[in-house]
């Protein structure tokens, strides 16, 4: 059998019946597509997260539940209220109501994941029905039977080996003549309890399934025709990038470009599976291919922006013991599974940046009082917010003379809080005041990329 294609559609692509219809066209246009991975319809996961947080009173819950039901009903109506799927969706909505009520009495991470996972379970039911109505032999697969994770609810880690075995056993026999429709973002631990992979995790799910099934390509369908040189809403001259390498795309995803979940490229890279990013609304516009190596390797490829950065500066209390200090600090952060983006150090202090909320599915803030208290035993902790991270992505940036002066000469009107340069040849990034970020990105794009 020729290598298969795994196609993933994001929330806006499955927001309503018309959008789902576009997805069906895209799926049917590529005969290699055997697996379709979906997000929840746009807005659904956010509503479920609100319910999972359990802070609403009965009336507030009813209002959110009504919004959820409206989204599902509109799609059901377009499909002509098919009996079986209508029943499944209504059963799911009933479960959501019960779980939301439980969450209002007592929230816990396991319950939250069960609740938050409902969005993908519903969107896939609806899309399977839509395909069947178009004459496709579509099979709805509960991904929890094949995506094995640990039990860290909210941001579970996938067991790649177990997932591979399960995928091959369960899906292998179906691949020949069925189109498999399954959920992104969710999985299950070895006790069968529902887990989630962190917000935006559907892209990552698609890549993991592609890896497990030795797929030949992955398509990520979203609402923009590919990865741009920068956010086109910020800079009008931003343009799509036809081809980009795994490393550059990984830097971009990590440092701000919202089109792709940062973890997506790990499985693709491990198995060298090319990834395509395009718009399900306008597939003819083309998109971006992400591959191991590309023909063009420009010095500057793109500029990414990530807002809501937190800068944490830790001053050692005892400068004569500075050698154990970094190990201690990173030990504490690791125990709390906090991932650090940028680091600069001096003899007695270390500055690091974190994302505002991390990417926990349940929206918990990353710097909890507990973490701050633990760090406080070792050092004086200073936390600054209102910052944004600007990253220039490209090739050989640390090897070519004059890169830093070229970049910073453009920005001499601005205060740069922290710079990371040299760790990767593909990335130069720095922290700026959130309020100046738009102007900075525009300036850089104008001078280096226009
Ligand atoms: N529905 C999930 C979210 O909104 C996962 C995804 O869309 O990738 O985060
Ligand atoms: Mg997404």
CSV table of C-alpha atoms and ligand atoms in Angstrom, one decimal:
chain,number,residue,atom,x,y,z
A,1,UNK,CA,0.0,0.0,0.0
A,2,UNK,CA,1.2,3.5,-0.8
A,3,UNK,CA,2.0,5.7,2.2
A,4,UNK,CA,-1.1,7.3,3.6
A,5,UNK,CA,-1.9,10.9,4.3
A,6,UNK,CA,-3.2,12.1,7.7
A,7,UNK,CA,-5.3,15.3,7.4
A,8,UNK,CA,-6.1,17.4,10.4
A,9,UNK,CA,-8.7,20.2,10.5
A,10,UNK,CA,-8.7,22.9,13.2
A,11,UNK,CA,-11.6,24.4,15.0
A,12,UNK,CA,-12.5,27.1,12.5
A,13,UNK,CA,-12.4,24.5,9.7
A,14,UNK,CA,-15.1,22.5,11.5
A,15,UNK,CA,-17.0,25.5,13.0
A,16,UNK,CA,-20.2,24.8,11.1
A,17,UNK,CA,-21.7,22.7,8.4
A,18,UNK,CA,-20.5,24.9,5.6
A,19,UNK,CA,-17.0,24.8,6.9
A,20,UNK,CA,-17.2,21.1,7.3
A,21,UNK,CA,-18.3,20.8,3.8
A,22,UNK,CA,-15.1,22.5,2.6
A,23,UNK,CA,-13.2,20.0,4.7
A,24,UNK,CA,-15.0,17.1,3.0
A,25,UNK,CA,-13.9,18.6,-0.4
A,26,UNK,CA,-10.3,18.7,0.8
A,27,UNK,CA,-10.4,15.2,2.1
A,28,UNK,CA,-11.9,13.8,-1.1
A,29,UNK,CA,-9.4,15.7,-3.2
A,30,UNK,CA,-6.5,13.6,-1.9
A,31,UNK,CA,-7.0,9.8,-2.4
A,32,UNK,CA,-4.1,9.2,-0.1
A,33,UNK,CA,-6.0,10.6,2.9
A,34,UNK,CA,-7.1,7.7,5.1
A,35,UNK,CA,-7.1,9.3,8.5
A,36,UNK,CA,-8.9,12.6,9.4
A,37,UNK,CA,-8.2,14.2,12.8
A,38,UNK,CA,-10.5,16.9,14.0
A,39,UNK,CA,-10.5,19.7,16.6
A,40,UNK,CA,-13.6,20.7,18.4
A,41,UNK,CA,-15.8,23.2,16.5
A,42,UNK,CA,-14.4,26.8,17.1
A,43,UNK,CA,-15.3,28.1,20.6
A,44,UNK,CA,-16.4,24.8,22.0
A,45,UNK,CA,-13.2,23.9,23.9
A,46,UNK,CA,-13.2,27.4,25.5
A,47,UNK,CA,-16.8,26.9,26.6
A,48,UNK,CA,-16.0,23.5,28.1
A,49,UNK,CA,-13.0,24.9,29.9
A,50,UNK,CA,-15.2,27.6,31.5
A,51,UNK,CA,-17.6,24.8,32.6
A,52,UNK,CA,-14.7,22.7,33.9
A,53,UNK,CA,-13.5,25.5,36.1
A,54,UNK,CA,-16.7,25.2,38.0
A,55,UNK,CA,-17.1,28.8,38.9
A,56,UNK,CA,-20.5,29.5,37.4
A,57,UNK,CA,-23.8,29.4,39.2
A,58,UNK,CA,-26.7,27.3,37.7
A,59,UNK,CA,-27.9,30.2,35.5
A,60,UNK,CA,-24.4,30.9,34.2
A,61,UNK,CA,-23.9,27.2,33.4
A,62,UNK,CA,-27.2,27.1,31.6
A,63,UNK,CA,-26.1,30.0,29.4
A,64,UNK,CA,-22.9,28.3,28.4
A,65,UNK,CA,-24.6,25.0,27.8
A,66,UNK,CA,-27.1,26.8,25.6
A,67,UNK,CA,-24.2,28.2,23.5
A,68,UNK,CA,-22.7,24.8,23.2
A,69,UNK,CA,-26.0,23.2,22.2
A,70,UNK,CA,-26.6,25.9,19.6
A,71,UNK,CA,-23.4,25.1,17.8
A,72,UNK,CA,-24.2,21.4,17.7
A,73,UNK,CA,-27.9,22.0,16.7
A,74,UNK,CA,-27.0,24.2,13.8
A,75,UNK,CA,-24.8,21.5,12.3
A,76,UNK,CA,-27.4,18.8,13.0
A,77,UNK,CA,-30.0,20.9,11.3
A,78,UNK,CA,-27.9,21.3,8.2
A,79,UNK,CA,-27.4,17.6,8.1
A,80,UNK,CA,-31.2,17.1,8.3
A,81,UNK,CA,-31.4,15.9,11.9
A,82,UNK,CA,-30.1,12.3,11.3
A,83,UNK,CA,-31.5,10.2,14.0
A,84,UNK,CA,-28.5,8.2,15.2
A,85,UNK,CA,-26.1,11.1,15.3
A,86,UNK,CA,-28.7,13.4,16.9
A,87,UNK,CA,-29.1,10.9,19.7
A,88,UNK,CA,-25.3,10.7,20.2
A,89,UNK,CA,-24.9,14.4,20.3
A,90,UNK,CA,-27.8,14.8,22.7
A,91,UNK,CA,-26.4,12.1,25.0
A,92,UNK,CA,-23.1,13.9,24.9
A,93,UNK,CA,-24.7,17.3,25.8
A,94,UNK,CA,-26.5,15.6,28.7
A,95,UNK,CA,-23.2,14.2,29.9
A,96,UNK,CA,-21.6,17.7,29.7
A,97,UNK,CA,-24.5,19.1,31.8
A,98,UNK,CA,-23.9,16.5,34.5
A,99,UNK,CA,-20.2,16.9,34.5
A,100,UNK,CA,-20.5,20.7,34.6
A,101,UNK,CA,-22.7,20.5,37.6
A,102,UNK,CA,-20.2,18.1,39.3
A,103,UNK,CA,-17.4,20.5,38.5
A,104,UNK,CA,-19.3,23.3,40.2
A,105,UNK,CA,-19.3,21.3,43.4
A,106,UNK,CA,-15.8,20.0,43.2
A,107,UNK,CA,-13.3,20.5,40.4
A,108,UNK,CA,-10.5,18.0,39.7
A,109,UNK,CA,-8.2,17.6,36.7
A,110,UNK,CA,-9.6,14.2,35.7
A,111,UNK,CA,-13.2,15.5,35.6
A,112,UNK,CA,-11.9,18.5,33.7
A,113,UNK,CA,-10.3,16.4,31.0
A,114,UNK,CA,-13.4,14.3,30.6
A,115,UNK,CA,-15.5,17.4,30.1
A,116,UNK,CA,-13.0,19.2,27.8
A,117,UNK,CA,-12.7,16.1,25.6
A,118,UNK,CA,-16.4,16.3,24.7
A,119,UNK,CA,-15.9,18.9,22.0
A,120,UNK,CA,-13.8,16.6,19.7
A,121,UNK,CA,-16.1,13.7,20.4
A,122,UNK,CA,-19.0,15.7,19.0
A,123,UNK,CA,-17.3,17.4,16.0
A,124,UNK,CA,-16.0,14.0,14.8
A,125,UNK,CA,-19.5,12.4,15.1
A,126,UNK,CA,-21.0,15.2,13.0
A,127,UNK,CA,-18.3,15.1,10.3
A,128,UNK,CA,-18.5,11.4,10.0
A,129,UNK,CA,-22.2,11.8,9.3
A,130,UNK,CA,-21.6,14.5,6.7
A,131,UNK,CA,-19.1,12.3,4.9
A,132,UNK,CA,-21.5,9.4,4.9
A,133,UNK,CA,-24.2,11.6,3.5
A,134,UNK,CA,-21.8,12.3,0.6
A,135,UNK,CA,-21.4,8.6,0.0
A,136,UNK,CA,-18.1,8.0,1.8
A,137,UNK,CA,-17.4,4.9,3.8
A,138,UNK,CA,-16.4,6.8,6.9
A,139,UNK,CA,-15.6,5.1,10.2
A,140,UNK,CA,-15.8,7.0,13.5
A,141,UNK,CA,-12.9,6.0,15.7
A,142,UNK,CA,-12.7,6.8,19.4
A,143,UNK,CA,-9.0,7.9,19.7
A,144,UNK,CA,-8.9,6.9,23.3
A,145,UNK,CA,-8.6,3.4,22.2
A,146,UNK,CA,-5.4,4.1,20.3
A,147,UNK,CA,-3.8,7.2,21.8
A,148,UNK,CA,-2.1,6.0,25.1
A,149,UNK,CA,-0.9,8.6,27.5
A,150,UNK,CA,0.2,8.9,31.1
A,151,UNK,CA,-2.2,10.2,33.7
A,152,UNK,CA,-1.1,13.8,33.9
A,153,UNK,CA,-4.5,15.3,33.2
A,154,UNK,CA,-4.5,18.6,31.5
A,155,UNK,CA,-1.2,18.0,29.7
A,156,UNK,CA,-0.6,14.3,29.3
A,157,UNK,CA,2.5,12.8,27.8
A,158,UNK,CA,2.0,10.3,25.0
A,159,UNK,CA,3.4,6.8,25.2
A,160,UNK,CA,4.7,6.5,21.6
A,161,UNK,CA,5.5,2.8,21.7
A,162,UNK,CA,2.1,1.8,23.1
A,163,UNK,CA,0.3,4.2,20.7
A,164,UNK,CA,2.1,2.7,17.7
A,165,UNK,CA,1.1,-0.8,18.6
A,166,UNK,CA,-2.5,0.1,19.3
A,167,UNK,CA,-2.8,2.2,16.1
A,168,UNK,CA,-1.4,-0.6,13.9
A,169,UNK,CA,-3.6,-3.2,15.5
A,170,UNK,CA,-6.8,-1.2,15.5
A,171,UNK,CA,-6.5,0.9,12.4
A,172,UNK,CA,-4.2,-1.2,10.2
A,173,UNK,CA,-7.0,-3.5,9.0
A,174,UNK,CA,-9.3,-0.6,8.3
A,175,UNK,CA,-7.0,1.5,6.3
A,176,UNK,CA,-7.7,-0.2,2.9
A,177,UNK,CA,-11.2,0.8,2.3
A,178,UNK,CA,-12.4,3.0,5.1
A,179,UNK,CA,-11.8,6.7,5.8
A,180,UNK,CA,-11.1,7.0,9.5
A,181,UNK,CA,-12.4,10.0,11.4
A,182,UNK,CA,-11.0,10.6,14.8
A,183,UNK,CA,-10.3,13.1,17.5
A,184,UNK,CA,-7.3,15.3,18.1
A,185,UNK,CA,-6.3,16.6,21.5
A,186,UNK,CA,-7.5,13.7,23.6
A,187,UNK,CA,-6.2,10.3,24.7
A,188,UNK,CA,-6.6,7.9,27.5
A,189,UNK,CA,-4.3,6.5,30.2
A,190,UNK,CA,-3.8,2.7,30.7
A,191,UNK,CA,-6.9,2.6,32.9
A,192,UNK,CA,-9.0,4.0,30.1
A,193,UNK,CA,-9.4,7.4,31.8
A,194,UNK,CA,-9.7,10.3,29.4
A,195,UNK,CA,-6.7,12.7,29.2
A,196,UNK,CA,-5.9,15.8,27.1
A,197,UNK,CA,-2.6,16.8,25.5
A,198,UNK,CA,-2.8,20.5,26.3
A,199,UNK,CA,-4.5,23.4,24.4
A,200,UNK,CA,-4.1,23.3,20.6
A,201,UNK,CA,-2.9,19.7,20.9
A,202,UNK,CA,-4.8,18.4,17.8
A,203,UNK,CA,-2.0,19.1,15.4
A,204,UNK,CA,0.3,17.1,17.7
A,205,UNK,CA,-2.3,14.2,17.7
A,206,UNK,CA,-2.3,14.2,13.9
A,207,UNK,CA,1.5,14.0,13.8
A,208,UNK,CA,1.6,11.2,16.4
A,209,UNK,CA,-1.0,9.1,14.4
A,210,UNK,CA,1.0,9.7,11.2
A,211,UNK,CA,4.1,8.5,12.9
A,212,UNK,CA,2.4,5.5,14.4
A,213,UNK,CA,1.1,4.5,10.9
A,214,UNK,CA,4.2,5.3,8.9
A,215,UNK,CA,2.3,7.9,6.9
A,216,UNK,CA,3.9,9.6,4.0
A,217,UNK,CA,2.5,13.1,4.7
A,218,UNK,CA,0.5,15.2,7.2
A,219,UNK,CA,-1.8,18.0,6.2
A,220,UNK,CA,-2.7,20.6,8.8
A,221,UNK,CA,-5.8,22.5,7.5
A,222,UNK,CA,-6.6,25.7,9.2
A,223,UNK,CA,-7.9,29.2,8.3
A,224,UNK,CA,-4.8,30.6,6.8
A,225,UNK,CA,-3.1,29.5,3.6
A,226,UNK,CA,0.2,28.5,5.3
A,227,UNK,CA,2.8,29.9,7.5
A,228,UNK,CA,3.6,33.6,6.9
A,229,UNK,CA,6.7,35.7,7.1
A,230,UNK,CA,4.9,37.3,10.0
A,231,UNK,CA,1.4,37.7,11.3
A,232,UNK,CA,-0.5,39.3,8.3
A,233,UNK,CA,-2.9,41.1,10.7
A,234,UNK,CA,0.1,43.0,12.0
A,235,UNK,CA,2.1,43.6,8.9
A,236,UNK,CA,0.3,44.1,5.6
A,237,UNK,CA,3.3,43.0,3.5
A,238,UNK,CA,3.6,39.6,5.2
A,239,UNK,CA,3.5,36.8,2.7
A,240,UNK,CA,3.1,33.0,2.8
A,241,UNK,CA,6.3,30.9,2.9
A,242,UNK,CA,6.0,28.1,0.2
A,243,UNK,CA,8.7,25.9,1.8
A,244,UNK,CA,10.4,25.9,5.2
A,245,UNK,CA,12.6,23.4,7.1
A,246,UNK,CA,11.5,21.5,10.2
A,247,UNK,CA,14.0,23.3,12.4
A,248,UNK,CA,12.9,26.8,11.2
A,249,UNK,CA,9.2,25.8,11.5
A,250,UNK,CA,9.7,24.4,15.0
A,251,UNK,CA,11.4,27.6,16.1
A,252,UNK,CA,8.5,29.6,14.6
A,253,UNK,CA,5.8,27.4,16.2
A,254,UNK,CA,7.6,27.7,19.6
A,255,UNK,CA,8.2,31.4,19.3
A,256,UNK,CA,4.8,32.6,18.4
A,257,UNK,CA,3.4,31.7,15.0
A,258,UNK,CA,0.0,30.3,16.1
A,259,UNK,CA,-0.6,28.1,13.0
A,260,UNK,CA,1.1,25.0,14.4
A,261,UNK,CA,1.3,23.5,17.9
A,262,UNK,CA,5.0,23.5,18.7
A,263,UNK,CA,5.1,19.7,19.5
A,264,UNK,CA,3.7,18.8,16.1
A,265,UNK,CA,7.0,18.7,14.4
A,266,UNK,CA,8.7,16.2,16.7
A,267,UNK,CA,7.0,13.1,15.3
A,268,UNK,CA,7.2,14.5,11.8
A,269,UNK,CA,10.9,15.0,12.3
A,270,UNK,CA,11.5,11.6,13.9
A,271,UNK,CA,10.1,9.9,10.8
A,272,UNK,CA,10.9,12.5,8.3
A,273,UNK,CA,7.2,13.0,7.3
A,274,UNK,CA,6.6,16.3,5.3
A,275,UNK,CA,3.9,18.5,6.8
A,276,UNK,CA,1.7,20.7,4.7
A,277,UNK,CA,-0.2,23.7,6.2
A,278,UNK,CA,-3.1,25.2,4.2
A,279,UNK,CA,-6.5,26.8,4.4
A,280,UNK,CA,-9.5,24.5,4.2
A,281,UNK,CA,-11.6,27.4,3.0
A,282,UNK,CA,-9.2,28.2,0.1
A,283,UNK,CA,-7.2,25.1,-0.6
A,284,UNK,CA,-6.4,26.4,-4.1
A,285,UNK,CA,-4.3,29.2,-2.6
A,286,UNK,CA,-1.7,26.6,-1.7
A,287,UNK,CA,0.2,26.7,1.6
A,288,UNK,CA,3.5,25.9,3.2
A,289,UNK,CA,5.4,22.6,3.0
A,290,UNK,CA,7.6,21.8,6.0
A,291,UNK,CA,10.4,19.4,5.1
A,292,UNK,CA,13.7,18.2,6.4
A,293,UNK,CA,15.6,20.3,3.9
A,294,UNK,CA,14.5,23.1,1.6
A,295,UNK,CA,16.0,24.6,-1.6
A,296,UNK,CA,16.1,28.1,-0.2
A,297,UNK,CA,17.8,28.9,3.0
A,298,UNK,CA,17.5,32.6,3.5
A,299,UNK,CA,19.3,34.3,6.4
A,300,UNK,CA,16.0,35.9,7.5
A,301,UNK,CA,12.9,33.8,6.9
A,302,UNK,CA,10.3,35.2,9.3
A,303,UNK,CA,9.6,37.2,12.4
A,304,UNK,CA,7.4,35.7,15.1
A,305,UNK,CA,5.8,37.4,18.1
A,306,UNK,CA,4.5,36.0,21.3
A,307,UNK,CA,2.6,38.2,23.7
A,308,UNK,CA,1.9,37.8,27.4
A,309,UNK,CA,5.4,36.8,28.4
A,310,UNK,CA,6.5,36.7,32.0
A,311,UNK,CA,10.0,37.5,32.9
A,312,UNK,CA,11.2,35.9,36.2
A,313,UNK,CA,14.4,37.1,37.7
A,314,UNK,CA,15.9,35.0,40.5
A,315,UNK,CA,18.6,36.5,42.7
A,316,UNK,CA,20.7,34.1,44.6
A,317,UNK,CA,20.5,34.7,48.3
A,318,UNK,CA,24.0,33.3,48.9
A,319,UNK,CA,26.3,34.3,46.1
A,320,UNK,CA,29.1,32.1,47.3
A,321,UNK,CA,27.1,29.1,46.6
A,322,UNK,CA,26.1,30.2,43.2
A,323,UNK,CA,27.2,26.9,41.6
A,324,UNK,CA,24.4,24.8,43.1
A,325,UNK,CA,21.9,27.6,42.5
A,326,UNK,CA,21.0,27.0,38.9
A,327,UNK,CA,20.6,23.3,39.5
A,328,UNK,CA,18.2,23.9,42.4
A,329,UNK,CA,16.1,26.5,40.5
A,330,UNK,CA,15.7,24.3,37.4
A,331,UNK,CA,15.0,21.3,39.6
A,332,UNK,CA,12.0,23.2,41.2
A,333,UNK,CA,10.8,24.3,37.7
A,334,UNK,CA,11.1,20.8,36.4
A,335,UNK,CA,9.2,19.2,39.3
A,336,UNK,CA,6.4,21.6,38.5
A,337,UNK,CA,6.7,20.8,34.8
A,338,UNK,CA,7.3,24.4,33.9
A,339,UNK,CA,9.0,24.8,30.6
A,340,UNK,CA,11.3,27.8,30.3
A,341,UNK,CA,11.8,29.6,27.0
A,342,UNK,CA,14.7,32.0,27.3
A,343,UNK,CA,17.4,32.1,29.9
A,344,UNK,CA,20.2,34.6,30.7
A,345,UNK,CA,22.5,34.4,33.7
A,346,UNK,CA,24.9,36.4,35.6
A,347,UNK,CA,27.1,35.4,38.5
A,348,UNK,CA,24.3,35.7,41.1
A,349,UNK,CA,21.1,35.9,39.2
A,350,UNK,CA,19.2,34.2,36.4
A,351,UNK,CA,16.4,35.6,34.3
A,352,UNK,CA,14.0,33.4,32.5
A,353,UNK,CA,10.9,33.8,30.5
A,354,UNK,CA,7.7,31.8,30.7
A,355,UNK,CA,4.4,31.9,28.8
A,356,UNK,CA,1.6,33.6,30.7
A,357,UNK,CA,-0.6,30.5,31.3
A,358,UNK,CA,1.5,27.7,30.0
A,359,UNK,CA,-0.6,25.4,27.8
A,360,UNK,CA,-2.5,23.3,30.4
A,361,UNK,CA,-5.9,22.3,28.9
A,362,UNK,CA,-7.6,23.6,32.0
A,363,UNK,CA,-6.1,27.1,31.9
A,364,UNK,CA,-4.3,27.0,35.3
A,365,UNK,CA,-1.6,29.7,35.6
A,366,UNK,CA,1.8,28.3,35.4
A,367,UNK,CA,3.5,30.3,38.2
A,368,UNK,CA,1.4,29.1,41.1
A,369,UNK,CA,1.9,30.4,44.6
A,370,UNK,CA,3.4,27.0,45.5
A,371,UNK,CA,6.1,27.4,42.9
A,372,UNK,CA,6.9,30.9,44.0
A,373,UNK,CA,7.1,29.8,47.6
A,374,UNK,CA,9.5,27.0,46.7
A,375,UNK,CA,11.7,29.3,44.7
A,376,UNK,CA,11.6,31.9,47.4
A,377,UNK,CA,13.4,29.6,49.8
A,378,UNK,CA,16.4,29.7,47.5
A,379,UNK,CA,16.3,33.2,46.0
A,380,UNK,CA,14.7,36.5,45.7
A,381,UNK,CA,12.1,36.3,43.0
A,382,UNK,CA,11.0,39.2,40.8
A,383,UNK,CA,8.2,38.7,38.3
A,384,UNK,CA,7.6,41.2,35.5
A,385,UNK,CA,4.7,41.0,33.1
A,386,UNK,CA,3.5,43.1,30.1
A,387,UNK,CA,6.3,41.8,27.9
A,388,UNK,CA,6.4,40.3,24.4
A,389,UNK,CA,8.9,38.0,22.8
A,390,UNK,CA,10.1,38.8,19.3
A,391,UNK,CA,11.9,36.0,17.4
A,392,UNK,CA,13.7,36.3,14.1
A,393,UNK,CA,13.8,33.0,12.3
A,394,UNK,CA,16.3,32.1,9.6
A,395,UNK,CA,19.4,30.2,8.7
A,396,UNK,CA,23.1,30.6,9.7
A,397,UNK,CA,22.2,33.6,11.8
A,398,UNK,CA,24.9,32.9,14.3
A,399,UNK,CA,27.6,32.3,11.6
A,400,UNK,CA,27.1,35.4,9.4
A,401,UNK,CA,28.9,38.6,10.4
A,402,UNK,CA,26.9,41.7,11.2
A,403,UNK,CA,23.5,40.0,11.9
A,404,UNK,CA,23.2,41.4,15.4
A,405,UNK,CA,24.1,45.0,14.4
A,406,UNK,CA,21.7,44.8,11.4
A,407,UNK,CA,18.9,43.7,13.7
A,408,UNK,CA,19.5,46.0,16.6
A,409,UNK,CA,20.3,49.1,14.5
A,410,UNK,CA,16.7,48.9,13.3
A,411,UNK,CA,15.5,49.0,16.9
A,412,UNK,CA,17.6,51.7,18.4
A,413,UNK,CA,14.5,53.6,19.5
A,414,UNK,CA,13.4,50.7,21.6
A,415,UNK,CA,14.3,49.2,24.9
A,416,UNK,CA,15.3,45.6,24.6
A,417,UNK,CA,14.9,43.7,27.9
A,418,UNK,CA,16.7,40.5,27.2
A,419,UNK,CA,18.4,38.9,24.2
A,420,UNK,CA,19.1,35.3,23.3
A,421,UNK,CA,21.4,34.8,20.4
A,422,UNK,CA,23.8,32.0,19.4
A,423,UNK,CA,22.1,29.0,20.9
A,424,UNK,CA,20.5,28.2,17.6
A,425,UNK,CA,21.6,29.2,14.1
A,426,UNK,CA,17.9,29.5,13.3
A,427,UNK,CA,16.7,31.9,15.9
A,428,UNK,CA,17.6,35.3,17.4
A,429,UNK,CA,15.1,36.5,20.0
A,430,UNK,CA,14.5,39.2,22.5
A,431,UNK,CA,12.0,40.6,25.0
A,432,UNK,CA,10.3,43.9,24.5
A,433,UNK,CA,7.5,45.9,26.1
A,434,UNK,CA,4.2,44.5,25.0
A,435,UNK,CA,3.1,48.0,23.9
A,436,UNK,CA,6.0,48.4,21.5
A,437,UNK,CA,5.8,44.9,20.0
A,438,UNK,CA,3.7,45.7,16.9
A,439,UNK,CA,5.9,48.6,15.9
A,440,UNK,CA,9.0,46.5,16.4
A,441,UNK,CA,7.7,43.6,14.3
A,442,UNK,CA,6.8,46.0,11.5
A,443,UNK,CA,10.2,47.6,11.5
A,444,UNK,CA,12.0,44.3,11.4
A,445,UNK,CA,9.8,42.9,8.6
A,446,UNK,CA,10.3,46.1,6.6
A,447,UNK,CA,14.1,46.1,6.9
A,448,UNK,CA,14.9,42.4,6.8
A,449,UNK,CA,12.0,40.7,5.0
A,450,UNK,CA,10.3,43.1,2.6
B,1,LIG,N1,-9.9,21.8,20.8
B,1,LIG,C1,-8.6,21.9,21.4
B,1,LIG,C2,-8.3,23.4,21.8
B,1,LIG,O1,-9.0,24.2,21.4
B,1,LIG,C3,-7.5,21.3,20.7
B,1,LIG,C4,-7.2,21.9,19.3
B,1,LIG,O2,-8.0,22.6,18.8
B,1,LIG,O3,-6.1,21.6,18.8
B,1,LIG,O4,-7.3,23.6,22.4
B,2,LIG,MG1,-5.4,24.6,16.7
